[in-house]
mmCIF file of C-alpha atoms in Angstrom:
data_model
loop_
_atom_site.group_PDB
_atom_site.id
_atom_site.type_symbol
_atom_site.label_atom_id
_atom_site.label_comp_id
_atom_site.label_asym_id
_atom_site.label_seq_id
_atom_site.Cartn_x
_atom_site.Cartn_y
_atom_site.Cartn_z
ATOM 1 C CA UNK A 212 -0.091 0.018 0.079
ATOM 2 C CA UNK A 213 1.696 3.437 -1.091
ATOM 3 C CA UNK A 214 1.812 6.021 1.612
ATOM 4 C CA UNK A 215 -1.321 8.347 1.878
ATOM 5 C CA UNK A 216 -1.158 12.214 2.381
ATOM 6 C CA UNK A 217 -2.320 13.096 5.889
ATOM 7 C CA UNK A 218 -5.071 15.987 6.389
ATOM 8 C CA UNK A 219 -2.258 18.548 5.850
ATOM 9 C CA UNK A 220 -1.181 17.144 2.816
ATOM 10 C CA UNK A 221 2.230 15.345 3.964
ATOM 11 C CA UNK A 222 2.963 11.977 2.996
ATOM 12 C CA UNK A 223 4.183 9.835 5.822
ATOM 13 C CA UNK A 224 5.245 6.328 5.994
ATOM 14 C CA UNK A 225 3.809 4.021 8.506
ATOM 15 C CA UNK A 226 6.190 2.257 11.326
ATOM 16 C CA UNK A 227 5.842 -0.956 9.874
ATOM 17 C CA UNK A 228 7.220 0.494 6.641
ATOM 18 C CA UNK A 229 10.468 1.699 8.150
ATOM 19 C CA UNK A 230 13.265 -0.800 8.990
ATOM 20 C CA UNK A 231 13.890 -1.292 12.683
ATOM 21 C CA UNK A 232 17.732 0.236 12.446
ATOM 22 C CA UNK A 233 16.007 3.633 10.732
ATOM 23 C CA UNK A 234 13.613 3.827 13.736
ATOM 24 C CA UNK A 235 16.041 4.485 16.447
ATOM 25 C CA UNK A 236 17.232 2.799 19.369
ATOM 26 C CA UNK A 237 16.245 2.505 22.915
ATOM 27 C CA UNK A 238 19.064 3.158 25.386
ATOM 28 C CA UNK A 239 18.600 1.676 28.973
ATOM 29 C CA UNK A 240 20.629 3.430 31.395
ATOM 30 C CA UNK A 241 23.217 1.773 33.596
ATOM 31 C CA UNK A 242 21.249 2.508 36.980
ATOM 32 C CA UNK A 243 18.490 0.878 35.650
ATOM 33 C CA UNK A 244 20.129 -2.534 34.570
ATOM 34 C CA UNK A 245 22.014 -2.145 38.177
ATOM 35 C CA UNK A 246 18.011 -1.924 39.897
ATOM 36 C CA UNK A 247 17.318 -5.157 37.773
ATOM 37 C CA UNK A 248 20.485 -7.092 38.738
ATOM 38 C CA UNK A 249 19.958 -6.031 42.527
ATOM 39 C CA UNK A 250 16.200 -7.103 42.432
ATOM 40 C CA UNK A 251 17.470 -10.536 40.855
ATOM 41 C CA UNK A 252 19.806 -11.124 43.504
ATOM 42 C CA UNK A 253 16.970 -10.619 46.057
ATOM 43 C CA UNK A 254 14.803 -13.187 44.317
ATOM 44 C CA UNK A 255 17.401 -15.789 44.699
ATOM 45 C CA UNK A 256 18.258 -15.046 48.425
ATOM 46 C CA UNK A 257 15.148 -15.886 49.586
ATOM 47 C CA UNK A 258 15.656 -14.785 53.331
ATOM 48 C CA UNK A 259 18.580 -12.216 54.434
ATOM 49 C CA UNK A 260 19.727 -12.089 57.932
ATOM 50 C CA UNK A 261 17.813 -9.589 59.840
ATOM 51 C CA UNK A 262 20.615 -6.792 59.825
ATOM 52 C CA UNK A 263 21.889 -7.599 56.546
ATOM 53 C CA UNK A 264 21.819 -4.735 53.706
ATOM 54 C CA UNK A 265 19.932 -6.079 50.740
ATOM 55 C CA UNK A 266 21.881 -6.740 47.696
ATOM 56 C CA UNK A 267 23.244 -3.819 45.313
ATOM 57 C CA UNK A 268 24.533 -4.027 41.825
ATOM 58 C CA UNK A 269 26.955 -1.666 39.886
ATOM 59 C CA UNK A 270 27.066 -1.965 36.027
ATOM 60 C CA UNK A 271 28.849 -1.052 33.257
ATOM 61 C CA UNK A 272 26.897 -1.124 29.981
ATOM 62 C CA UNK A 273 28.853 -0.955 26.400
ATOM 63 C CA UNK A 274 28.088 -1.553 23.035
ATOM 64 C CA UNK A 275 29.100 -4.869 21.581
ATOM 65 C CA UNK A 276 31.294 -4.199 18.701
ATOM 66 C CA UNK A 277 29.944 -7.348 16.585
ATOM 67 C CA UNK A 278 26.648 -8.374 17.974
ATOM 68 C CA UNK A 279 23.471 -7.358 16.240
ATOM 69 C CA UNK A 280 19.834 -7.874 16.793
ATOM 70 C CA UNK A 281 17.967 -9.255 13.697
ATOM 71 C CA UNK A 282 16.551 -5.846 13.057
ATOM 72 C CA UNK A 283 20.299 -4.444 12.654
ATOM 73 C CA UNK A 284 20.321 -2.679 16.130
ATOM 74 C CA UNK A 285 23.409 -3.110 18.326
ATOM 75 C CA UNK A 286 23.350 -5.223 21.341
ATOM 76 C CA UNK A 287 24.609 -4.019 24.194
ATOM 77 C CA UNK A 288 26.705 -6.190 26.961
ATOM 78 C CA UNK A 289 26.509 -5.412 30.629
ATOM 79 C CA UNK A 290 29.203 -6.197 33.031
ATOM 80 C CA UNK A 291 27.614 -6.648 36.588
ATOM 81 C CA UNK A 292 29.048 -6.343 40.260
ATOM 82 C CA UNK A 293 26.779 -7.529 42.706
ATOM 83 C CA UNK A 294 27.563 -7.117 46.569
ATOM 84 C CA UNK A 295 25.791 -9.393 48.947
ATOM 85 C CA UNK A 296 25.914 -10.357 52.744
ATOM 86 C CA UNK A 297 25.164 -13.706 53.436
ATOM 87 C CA UNK A 298 24.297 -15.791 56.449
ATOM 88 C CA UNK A 299 26.993 -18.033 57.749
ATOM 89 C CA UNK A 300 27.202 -21.123 57.798
ATOM 90 C CA UNK A 301 25.548 -21.582 54.469
ATOM 91 C CA UNK A 302 26.863 -22.883 50.831
ATOM 92 C CA UNK A 303 28.372 -19.628 49.867
ATOM 93 C CA UNK A 304 29.729 -20.860 46.683
ATOM 94 C CA UNK A 305 26.495 -22.340 45.713
ATOM 95 C CA UNK A 306 24.538 -19.113 46.570
ATOM 96 C CA UNK A 307 27.088 -17.048 44.338
ATOM 97 C CA UNK A 308 26.459 -19.442 41.691
ATOM 98 C CA UNK A 309 22.790 -18.986 41.905
ATOM 99 C CA UNK A 310 22.924 -15.248 42.039
ATOM 100 C CA UNK A 311 25.415 -15.298 39.141
ATOM 101 C CA UNK A 312 23.195 -17.261 36.867
ATOM 102 C CA UNK A 313 19.562 -15.634 37.828
ATOM 103 C CA UNK A 314 21.181 -11.980 37.472
ATOM 104 C CA UNK A 315 22.275 -12.914 33.873
ATOM 105 C CA UNK A 316 19.053 -14.442 32.810
ATOM 106 C CA UNK A 317 17.129 -11.654 34.098
ATOM 107 C CA UNK A 318 18.931 -8.764 32.777
ATOM 108 C CA UNK A 319 18.882 -10.528 29.284
ATOM 109 C CA UNK A 320 15.217 -11.208 29.492
ATOM 110 C CA UNK A 321 14.287 -7.596 30.646
ATOM 111 C CA UNK A 322 16.769 -5.374 29.098
ATOM 112 C CA UNK A 323 17.737 -7.501 26.193
ATOM 113 C CA UNK A 324 21.705 -7.065 27.024
ATOM 114 C CA UNK A 325 24.057 -9.714 26.651
ATOM 115 C CA UNK A 326 25.908 -10.262 30.179
ATOM 116 C CA UNK A 327 29.307 -12.113 29.705
ATOM 117 C CA UNK A 328 30.278 -11.558 33.491
ATOM 118 C CA UNK A 329 28.549 -11.494 36.688
ATOM 119 C CA UNK A 330 31.062 -10.730 39.668
ATOM 120 C CA UNK A 331 29.698 -11.583 43.012
ATOM 121 C CA UNK A 332 31.178 -9.952 45.892
ATOM 122 C CA UNK A 333 30.663 -11.162 49.445
ATOM 123 C CA UNK A 334 30.833 -8.030 51.839
ATOM 124 C CA UNK A 335 29.728 -9.769 55.072
ATOM 125 C CA UNK A 336 28.842 -12.826 56.641
ATOM 126 C CA UNK A 337 26.291 -12.988 59.507
ATOM 127 C CA UNK A 338 26.569 -15.653 61.837
ATOM 128 C CA UNK A 339 23.460 -17.418 62.565
ATOM 129 C CA UNK A 340 22.740 -18.424 65.982
ATOM 130 C CA UNK A 341 21.400 -22.109 66.323
ATOM 131 C CA UNK A 342 18.214 -22.507 68.648
ATOM 132 C CA UNK A 343 19.245 -22.998 72.158
ATOM 133 C CA UNK A 344 22.862 -21.995 71.622
ATOM 134 C CA UNK A 345 24.750 -19.813 73.820
ATOM 135 C CA UNK A 346 24.892 -16.046 73.043
ATOM 136 C CA UNK A 347 27.985 -14.054 73.528
ATOM 137 C CA UNK A 348 31.580 -15.058 72.804
ATOM 138 C CA UNK A 349 32.780 -18.693 72.848
ATOM 139 C CA UNK A 350 36.325 -19.883 73.258
#
């Protein structure tokens, strides 16, 4: 269907007729990706110790020099660092791997970015008191 003039007599192309690369690109801010990553880490870490700070993330987003989507727009890559506080004793390595995997999946799904690296940093461990255990310092 050829373009039809509008009421002002101007001819405009429909959005479907314009190639995706010509329409423009969406830029997602680093802080938005960081919020997605922080929320994804909270989703994996069911319950945190009562005095623990919630997970937070820092992100560096860069355009990937070779990757392009099917429409021809470049795909950005996000390098993410997530800081956590965990309870102890627990499977620290297993929990960090779960965070790493889930953060990469969620950022890819929600922001459409490739995530080649998720660095997990455990900032603090919280000792979990067993029920009936003595409080205070033990020798």
